[in-house]
Every structure is written in C-alpha cells, then in structure tokens.
Amino acid sequence: MRTLQLIDSLDTGGAERVAVNYANALHDKIELSALAVTRKEGALKELLHDEAPYLFLKRTNTVDIAALLRLRRFIRQHKIQILQAHGSSYFIASLVKMITPGLKLIWHDHYGNSEYLENRAIRFLKWSSKTFDAVFAVNENLKLWAQRTLKVRNAFYVRNFIAEAFPLESSKKFAGIKGKRIVWVANLRAQKNHHLLLDAFEKLLETDPEYTLHLFGEAPNTSYATSLLARITQFPVKKSVFYHGVYLKISAILPHFDIGVLASASEGLPLALLEYGQAGLLIVATDVGQCKEVLAGFGSCVPANDAEILTSALLSLRDTKKEAETNAIHFQKRVQEDYGASGIVKKVIDIYDQII
C-alpha cells in the first residue's frame, strides 16, 4: 500500500500536525508513506520522518497547472494508490484525481467550527466531493454533515491520534510555583477565545495571585493576536502571563506544567487535549467539538463563553486536588490506550484496504 498525505502548509496548526503524524505513523506500517505540501512550507517539516518522500508544490493560484502537474508526476513516480487530502487541500486533490486513473481520494475534514456548520462555505467543496472515495471526519458532527450535505456514502469518524512524546527537557525552567502553572497550547486565533481565558484568569488571580498562565502558539499578523499580546503586558496580568511563541516539541515540556486549559468557542478534536492527557496534566476544557467525549469525565468540561464558570473550574482543581490528580492519571491511561497511534492507524489501514 502506498499513500500520500496532502496539506496546504506546514505551519503549526492542528490539521498540519495531523498530516505529519499520519505520514510518520504509517512509515513502517505500509510500503510507502509520503507527504506533499501545496502552498507553504513551515516549522513542522522538521518533524517529518527523514525517509518519507516529500514534495513542496509551490502552488500560488487556486488553479495552478504547474503545481497540479508536479503533484501528478510525484504520484506516478511513487506509485501512490491513496491520496489523503487534509482540510482545504481537497480542491487540487480533486483535480489531480481527475487526471490520474486509479487514484483513490480521501478527504480528511478537520473543520474547527463544527458548532457552526450552517455558516460553512461549501460551493467548491460540494463540487469536489463528487471525486471523494471516502471522508475522514474528526468528530461525529462532521461525519453526519458529510453524509447529509455532501452525500458521501463512505464517511468515517476517525479519531485524531497522538504521536509518541519526546523525552522531557528537564533543563527547561518556567516561571511560577509548582501546582499552579497553567498552560494553553493554541495558535492565537479568535476561535480559540484567549480573551475569555484571560477574563477567567484575572478573576483567579483575585483569589490566588500565585497562579501563572503560559501560552504557546503561533501569533499571526492579525488584530486579534495583536490585541491579545498587548493585553498580557498590562495590569493585572503582566507579571503572571507568559507568551512563549511556537514550540515544536511541545510534549517535551508539557510535564513542567500542572493544568492544561482549552477555552475555545468551537473545536473539532483538539490535539492539545490529547497532549495534556499524555503529559498527565489536570484539565479544564470548554464543551465544544469532541472535548467531552475525549475527557470522559476525567477532566472539567465547562460551557463555552462563560468566564465565571471557567474560573470556578480552575479553583475546583485546587480544592479537590487528590480527586483531580486521580482523574489525570486515568485520563493519561485513556489517551495512551484510545488515542495512541497503533490502534487508530490499524483502523485507517483497514479503511484503505476497503477503498483500494
């Protein structure tokens, strides 16, 4: 079996990390596992397996004939049987399927605003969906949406899986007191709702000023990111909130923290939640996407867009420390057993076999 993962960029987003995870996890399970990037290379290229065939298409337009032909040439050269297109890369994937006889196409839907599917732009997607042999969806909502809206018969809910953790970087030091370091791994985008977390964190500091909040993620050149970075330099949070930027091997440093938080307004199946569990952190997350299902009662799941309840949930971890720590141990085990690569990759290969 020979597969190619396709993604528009290798910036440090969730879908991009999943594409790299697939390319790496399949490397020693099938005959060939490759990765192609359409528009923009990025930091995640560093995490790709050294032996994985790789192509950068240098695509500049929606219909870029040169990029399309480069992709077809790569597919023919490596005898690719299955093309798995992640997120917005579906359009060029559909075009290349039309000119590559025998190629099977899977669209992997990572849509993060799964609570607001009625607002999704689908004109090109509906056209492209006629070429899909299957759809992988990161949550049940997206699977049902693909079946009902795109009329795709072979739609599967396939859980995101987590790569093996990197060795702990024990020399790293972070501000704050053990037991009171909160971390959030999320690019600085409005969907992630960092301002809500800062509202909750300000209330938390009124009760206990020893807490610190550590933010990791890319800061794009947007008004949202600019306003957020400005806010954390101001009273009352400027001595308690730290922005660390992008850290590729995040699993190597997460054990330095105590509480993992997710305050998003909407999600699919966030990898950050799995990474928190892998690191054994206590967890507070908003009830969006698959978060409640993933946590399975082993963390606090609170309504989105409610700073007061988020503050209360964070304080509750302190007040019920033993129970929270026990939950963290159970969740760590759940992540290892249910969201590790081996079981999910086996399911994916079974689906590949059905499609070929």
Short mmCIF file of C-alpha atoms in Angstrom, two decimals:
data_model
loop_
_atom_site.label_atom_id
_atom_site.label_comp_id
_atom_site.label_asym_id
_atom_site.label_seq_id
_atom_site.Cartn_x
_atom_site.Cartn_y
_atom_site.Cartn_z
CA MET A 1 0.00 0.00 0.00
CA ARG A 2 1.33 3.43 -0.99
CA THR A 3 -0.18 6.63 0.39
CA LEU A 4 0.34 10.37 0.16
CA GLN A 5 -0.77 12.93 2.76
CA LEU A 6 -1.60 16.33 1.24
CA ILE A 7 -1.78 19.59 3.22
CA ASP A 8 -1.71 23.28 2.26
CA SER A 9 1.00 24.34 4.71
CA LEU A 10 3.33 23.09 7.41
CA ASP A 11 2.63 25.90 9.85
CA THR A 12 1.99 24.75 13.40
CA GLY A 13 -1.77 24.18 13.21
CA GLY A 14 -3.79 21.15 14.24
CA ALA A 15 -4.58 19.81 10.75
CA GLU A 16 -0.96 20.29 9.72
CA ARG A 17 0.28 18.30 12.70
CA VAL A 18 -2.20 15.53 11.97
CA ALA A 19 -0.95 15.28 8.37
CA VAL A 20 2.64 14.92 9.59
CA ASN A 21 1.53 12.42 12.26
CA TYR A 22 -0.11 10.27 9.57
CA ALA A 23 2.91 10.36 7.30
CA ASN A 24 5.18 9.35 10.18
CA ALA A 25 2.92 6.75 11.79
CA LEU A 26 2.31 4.94 8.51
CA HIS A 27 6.01 4.88 7.59
CA ASP A 28 6.78 1.43 8.99
CA LYS A 29 3.26 0.02 8.57
CA ILE A 30 2.84 0.18 4.78
CA GLU A 31 5.01 0.02 1.68
CA LEU A 32 5.31 3.80 1.27
CA SER A 33 4.07 6.85 3.19
CA ALA A 34 4.72 10.29 1.68
CA LEU A 35 3.81 13.93 2.35
CA ALA A 36 3.15 16.81 -0.04
CA VAL A 37 2.59 20.48 0.82
CA THR A 38 0.76 22.72 -1.63
CA ARG A 39 1.33 26.37 -0.68
CA LYS A 40 3.70 26.97 2.21
CA GLU A 41 6.45 25.09 3.98
CA GLY A 42 6.82 25.64 7.71
CA ALA A 43 8.27 24.57 11.03
CA LEU A 44 6.53 21.17 11.08
CA LYS A 45 8.71 19.96 8.20
CA GLU A 46 11.38 19.40 10.84
CA LEU A 47 9.23 16.67 12.44
CA LEU A 48 8.72 14.64 9.25
CA HIS A 49 10.44 11.25 9.15
CA ASP A 50 13.81 11.55 7.37
CA GLU A 51 12.98 8.73 4.95
CA ALA A 52 9.49 9.91 3.99
CA PRO A 53 9.25 11.06 0.34
CA TYR A 54 8.39 14.77 0.37
CA LEU A 55 7.19 17.31 -2.19
CA PHE A 56 6.60 21.06 -2.00
CA LEU A 57 4.25 22.08 -4.83
CA LYS A 58 4.87 25.87 -4.69
CA ARG A 59 1.22 26.43 -5.54
CA THR A 60 0.32 30.11 -5.99
CA ASN A 61 -3.18 30.07 -7.52
CA THR A 62 -6.41 28.15 -6.98
CA VAL A 63 -5.94 26.52 -10.38
CA ASP A 64 -2.16 26.26 -10.70
CA ILE A 65 -1.40 24.00 -13.66
CA ALA A 66 2.33 23.74 -12.91
CA ALA A 67 1.65 22.66 -9.31
CA LEU A 68 -1.02 20.22 -10.46
CA LEU A 69 1.37 18.58 -12.91
CA ARG A 70 4.12 18.41 -10.27
CA LEU A 71 1.71 16.61 -7.98
CA ARG A 72 0.66 14.15 -10.71
CA ARG A 73 4.31 13.46 -11.57
CA PHE A 74 5.12 12.75 -7.90
CA ILE A 75 2.10 10.44 -7.60
CA ARG A 76 3.16 8.50 -10.70
CA GLN A 77 6.82 8.38 -9.67
CA HIS A 78 6.00 6.90 -6.26
CA LYS A 79 3.07 4.76 -7.50
CA ILE A 80 0.70 6.37 -4.99
CA GLN A 81 -2.58 4.48 -4.56
CA ILE A 82 -4.34 6.64 -1.96
CA LEU A 83 -4.23 10.41 -1.68
CA GLN A 84 -5.40 11.69 1.70
CA ALA A 85 -6.15 15.41 1.40
CA HIS A 86 -6.33 17.33 4.67
CA GLY A 87 -8.57 20.37 5.11
CA SER A 88 -8.55 22.90 2.29
CA SER A 89 -6.19 20.90 0.07
CA TYR A 90 -9.21 18.97 -1.29
CA PHE A 91 -9.55 21.11 -4.44
CA ILE A 92 -6.17 20.38 -6.01
CA ALA A 93 -6.58 16.78 -4.82
CA SER A 94 -9.84 16.53 -6.78
CA LEU A 95 -8.19 17.94 -9.89
CA VAL A 96 -5.27 15.53 -9.73
CA LYS A 97 -7.60 12.58 -9.25
CA MET A 98 -9.39 13.51 -12.47
CA ILE A 99 -6.16 13.20 -14.45
CA THR A 100 -4.72 10.19 -12.60
CA PRO A 101 -6.58 6.95 -13.40
CA GLY A 102 -6.90 4.53 -10.49
CA LEU A 103 -6.02 7.05 -7.78
CA LYS A 104 -8.26 6.89 -4.69
CA LEU A 105 -9.04 10.11 -2.83
CA ILE A 106 -9.88 10.53 0.86
CA TRP A 107 -10.78 13.95 2.20
CA HIS A 108 -9.81 14.44 5.86
CA ASP A 109 -12.12 17.08 7.37
CA HIS A 110 -10.61 18.98 10.31
CA TYR A 111 -13.17 21.83 10.34
CA GLY A 112 -12.80 23.51 13.73
CA ASN A 113 -16.09 25.43 13.71
CA SER A 114 -18.17 22.26 13.85
CA GLU A 115 -20.71 24.01 16.08
CA TYR A 116 -21.43 26.43 13.21
CA LEU A 117 -21.64 24.18 10.17
CA GLU A 118 -24.56 26.17 8.77
CA ASN A 119 -22.11 29.02 8.09
CA ARG A 120 -19.64 26.88 6.19
CA ALA A 121 -18.79 27.88 2.61
CA ILE A 122 -19.29 24.75 0.53
CA ARG A 123 -19.63 25.71 -3.16
CA PHE A 124 -16.25 24.30 -4.22
CA LEU A 125 -16.45 21.54 -1.63
CA LYS A 126 -19.74 20.16 -2.98
CA TRP A 127 -18.27 20.07 -6.47
CA SER A 128 -15.08 18.37 -5.28
CA SER A 129 -16.94 15.87 -3.10
CA LYS A 130 -18.07 14.02 -6.23
CA THR A 131 -14.48 12.80 -6.53
CA PHE A 132 -14.13 11.63 -2.90
CA ASP A 133 -13.89 7.89 -2.35
CA ALA A 134 -14.24 8.47 1.40
CA VAL A 135 -14.28 11.17 4.05
CA PHE A 136 -12.47 11.04 7.38
CA ALA A 137 -14.08 13.34 9.96
CA VAL A 138 -12.51 14.33 13.28
CA ASN A 139 -15.87 14.25 15.06
CA GLU A 140 -19.36 12.80 14.69
CA ASN A 141 -20.92 16.13 13.68
CA LEU A 142 -18.61 16.38 10.69
CA LYS A 143 -19.22 12.76 9.72
CA LEU A 144 -23.00 13.26 9.70
CA TRP A 145 -22.59 16.56 7.85
CA ALA A 146 -20.56 14.84 5.12
CA GLN A 147 -23.24 12.19 4.72
CA ARG A 148 -26.18 14.61 4.68
CA THR A 149 -24.75 17.66 2.92
CA LEU A 150 -22.06 16.23 0.65
CA LYS A 151 -23.93 12.94 0.11
CA VAL A 152 -20.73 10.97 0.72
CA ARG A 153 -21.57 7.36 1.49
CA ASN A 154 -18.18 6.33 2.87
CA ALA A 155 -17.84 8.80 5.76
CA PHE A 156 -15.92 7.70 8.86
CA TYR A 157 -15.35 9.28 12.24
CA VAL A 158 -11.61 8.74 12.74
CA ARG A 159 -10.13 9.96 15.98
CA ASN A 160 -7.06 12.13 15.92
CA PHE A 161 -4.14 10.27 17.42
CA ILE A 162 -1.14 11.50 19.29
CA ALA A 163 2.49 10.95 18.39
CA GLU A 164 4.85 9.40 20.91
CA ALA A 165 6.06 12.01 23.42
CA PHE A 166 9.53 13.47 23.07
CA PRO A 167 11.92 12.98 26.02
CA LEU A 168 11.40 15.50 28.81
CA GLU A 169 13.58 18.60 28.52
CA SER A 170 14.42 18.72 32.21
CA SER A 171 16.72 21.73 31.87
CA LYS A 172 13.82 23.98 30.82
CA LYS A 173 12.56 26.34 33.51
CA PHE A 174 9.24 28.20 33.57
CA ALA A 175 8.06 30.95 35.88
CA GLY A 176 5.62 30.12 38.63
CA ILE A 177 5.02 27.77 41.52
CA LYS A 178 4.65 24.00 41.18
CA GLY A 179 0.98 23.10 41.24
CA LYS A 180 -0.11 26.50 39.93
CA ARG A 181 1.28 26.67 36.40
CA ILE A 182 -1.48 26.74 33.78
CA VAL A 183 -0.68 26.10 30.11
CA TRP A 184 -2.60 26.62 26.89
CA VAL A 185 -1.32 25.36 23.55
CA ALA A 186 -3.24 27.11 20.77
CA ASN A 187 -2.42 29.45 17.92
CA LEU A 188 -3.60 32.99 18.61
CA ARG A 189 -6.86 32.91 16.64
CA ALA A 190 -10.29 34.27 17.58
CA GLN A 191 -11.83 30.77 17.57
CA LYS A 192 -9.52 29.86 20.47
CA ASN A 193 -11.02 32.61 22.66
CA HIS A 194 -7.89 33.55 24.61
CA HIS A 195 -9.57 36.72 25.88
CA LEU A 196 -12.15 34.59 27.70
CA LEU A 197 -9.34 32.71 29.42
CA LEU A 198 -7.69 35.99 30.40
CA ASP A 199 -11.00 37.18 31.87
CA ALA A 200 -11.19 33.99 33.91
CA PHE A 201 -7.52 34.18 34.86
CA GLU A 202 -7.89 37.74 36.17
CA LYS A 203 -10.66 36.52 38.47
CA LEU A 204 -8.45 33.60 39.52
CA LEU A 205 -5.63 35.98 40.49
CA GLU A 206 -8.01 37.87 42.76
CA THR A 207 -8.42 34.66 44.75
CA ASP A 208 -4.87 33.35 44.45
CA PRO A 209 -2.15 35.58 42.92
CA GLU A 210 0.40 32.71 42.80
CA TYR A 211 -1.03 31.22 39.60
CA THR A 212 0.80 31.73 36.30
CA LEU A 213 -0.52 31.26 32.77
CA HIS A 214 1.75 30.12 29.92
CA LEU A 215 0.64 30.49 26.29
CA PHE A 216 2.18 28.58 23.38
CA GLY A 217 1.24 29.00 19.73
CA GLU A 218 1.77 30.99 16.58
CA ALA A 219 0.86 34.70 16.63
CA PRO A 220 -0.27 35.66 13.11
CA ASN A 221 -0.32 39.27 11.96
CA THR A 222 -3.97 39.88 12.91
CA SER A 223 -5.83 42.36 15.08
CA TYR A 224 -6.85 39.52 17.39
CA ALA A 225 -3.28 38.39 18.05
CA THR A 226 -2.09 41.99 18.39
CA SER A 227 -4.78 42.83 20.95
CA LEU A 228 -4.03 39.69 22.92
CA LEU A 229 -0.28 40.30 23.06
CA ALA A 230 -0.94 43.89 24.13
CA ARG A 231 -3.32 42.80 26.87
CA ILE A 232 -0.87 40.43 28.54
CA THR A 233 1.60 43.28 29.03
CA GLN A 234 -0.90 45.24 31.11
CA PHE A 235 -2.06 45.15 34.72
CA PRO A 236 -3.28 42.95 36.36
CA VAL A 237 -1.82 40.04 34.36
CA LYS A 238 1.52 41.35 33.09
CA LYS A 239 3.58 39.61 35.80
CA SER A 240 1.58 36.38 35.64
CA VAL A 241 1.01 35.63 31.93
CA PHE A 242 3.83 34.49 29.64
CA TYR A 243 3.72 34.07 25.86
CA HIS A 244 6.36 31.60 24.66
CA GLY A 245 5.59 31.50 20.93
CA VAL A 246 5.79 28.28 18.94
CA TYR A 247 7.46 25.23 20.49
CA LEU A 248 7.61 22.34 18.05
CA LYS A 249 8.35 19.54 20.50
CA ILE A 250 5.66 20.62 22.95
CA SER A 251 5.35 17.16 24.53
CA ALA A 252 8.93 17.54 25.80
CA ILE A 253 7.98 20.47 28.05
CA LEU A 254 4.31 19.98 28.98
CA PRO A 255 5.16 17.94 32.11
CA HIS A 256 6.65 21.15 33.57
CA PHE A 257 3.08 22.47 33.89
CA ASP A 258 0.21 21.42 36.13
CA ILE A 259 -3.07 22.40 34.48
CA GLY A 260 -3.88 22.25 30.78
CA VAL A 261 -6.69 24.51 29.65
CA LEU A 262 -8.74 24.88 26.48
CA ALA A 263 -11.17 27.82 26.25
CA SER A 264 -12.18 27.61 22.59
CA ALA A 265 -15.52 28.77 21.25
CA SER A 266 -15.51 25.82 18.83
CA GLU A 267 -13.30 22.83 18.03
CA GLY A 268 -13.08 19.58 16.11
CA LEU A 269 -10.99 17.14 18.13
CA PRO A 270 -8.16 19.25 19.56
CA LEU A 271 -4.74 17.62 19.69
CA ALA A 272 -3.83 19.88 22.63
CA LEU A 273 -6.31 17.99 24.80
CA LEU A 274 -4.60 14.70 23.98
CA GLU A 275 -1.18 16.23 24.62
CA TYR A 276 -2.30 17.47 28.04
CA GLY A 277 -3.50 13.96 28.84
CA GLN A 278 -0.29 12.38 27.59
CA ALA A 279 1.64 14.69 29.95
CA GLY A 280 -0.59 13.81 32.93
CA LEU A 281 -1.94 17.34 33.43
CA LEU A 282 -5.14 18.30 35.21
CA ILE A 283 -7.55 19.60 32.57
CA VAL A 284 -10.26 22.22 32.15
CA ALA A 285 -11.85 22.48 28.69
CA THR A 286 -14.90 24.06 27.15
CA ASP A 287 -17.67 21.75 25.99
CA VAL A 288 -17.07 22.08 22.25
CA GLY A 289 -16.36 19.57 19.49
CA GLN A 290 -15.40 16.18 20.89
CA CYS A 291 -13.91 17.55 24.13
CA LYS A 292 -16.50 16.00 26.46
CA GLU A 293 -16.24 12.63 24.73
CA VAL A 294 -12.45 12.71 24.86
CA LEU A 295 -12.30 13.70 28.54
CA ALA A 296 -14.85 11.03 29.52
CA GLY A 297 -15.33 12.59 32.96
CA PHE A 298 -11.60 12.70 33.74
CA GLY A 299 -11.39 16.48 33.50
CA SER A 300 -13.61 19.52 33.89
CA CYS A 301 -15.78 20.29 30.85
CA VAL A 302 -17.47 23.68 31.11
CA PRO A 303 -19.82 25.73 28.89
CA ALA A 304 -18.11 27.87 26.27
CA ASN A 305 -18.01 31.65 26.65
CA ASP A 306 -18.53 31.72 30.43
CA ALA A 307 -15.54 33.20 32.27
CA GLU A 308 -17.03 32.81 35.75
CA ILE A 309 -17.63 29.08 35.37
CA LEU A 310 -14.15 28.69 33.89
CA THR A 311 -12.66 30.43 36.94
CA SER A 312 -14.68 28.20 39.27
CA ALA A 313 -13.49 25.09 37.44
CA LEU A 314 -9.85 26.15 37.82
CA LEU A 315 -10.32 26.83 41.54
CA SER A 316 -12.10 23.50 41.94
CA LEU A 317 -8.96 21.66 40.82
CA ARG A 318 -7.13 23.25 43.75
CA ASP A 319 -9.90 22.45 46.22
CA THR A 320 -10.28 18.82 45.08
CA LYS A 321 -6.61 18.17 44.39
CA LYS A 322 -6.49 14.43 45.16
CA GLU A 323 -9.55 13.64 43.05
CA ALA A 324 -8.24 15.83 40.22
CA GLU A 325 -4.85 14.09 40.28
CA THR A 326 -6.53 10.68 40.18
CA ASN A 327 -8.60 11.82 37.19
CA ALA A 328 -5.42 12.99 35.46
CA ILE A 329 -3.88 9.53 35.89
CA HIS A 330 -7.00 7.87 34.46
CA PHE A 331 -7.10 10.29 31.53
CA GLN A 332 -3.43 9.71 30.79
CA LYS A 333 -4.15 5.99 30.57
CA ARG A 334 -7.19 6.64 28.35
CA VAL A 335 -5.13 8.74 25.94
CA GLN A 336 -2.45 6.06 25.74
CA GLU A 337 -4.98 3.28 25.09
CA ASP A 338 -7.62 5.01 22.95
CA TYR A 339 -5.72 7.80 21.19
CA GLY A 340 -2.32 6.25 20.64
CA ALA A 341 -1.18 5.80 17.06
CA SER A 342 -1.21 1.99 16.83
CA GLY A 343 -4.93 1.29 17.22
CA ILE A 344 -6.13 4.20 15.11
CA VAL A 345 -3.60 3.58 12.34
CA LYS A 346 -4.74 -0.06 12.17
CA LYS A 347 -8.34 1.13 11.67
CA VAL A 348 -7.21 3.58 8.99
CA ILE A 349 -5.29 0.87 7.11
CA ASP A 350 -8.41 -1.32 7.22
CA ILE A 351 -10.37 1.53 5.59
CA TYR A 352 -7.63 1.99 3.00
CA ASP A 353 -7.95 -1.71 2.16
CA GLN A 354 -11.70 -1.32 1.61
CA ILE A 355 -11.18 1.61 -0.75
CA ILE A 356 -8.41 0.21 -2.95
#
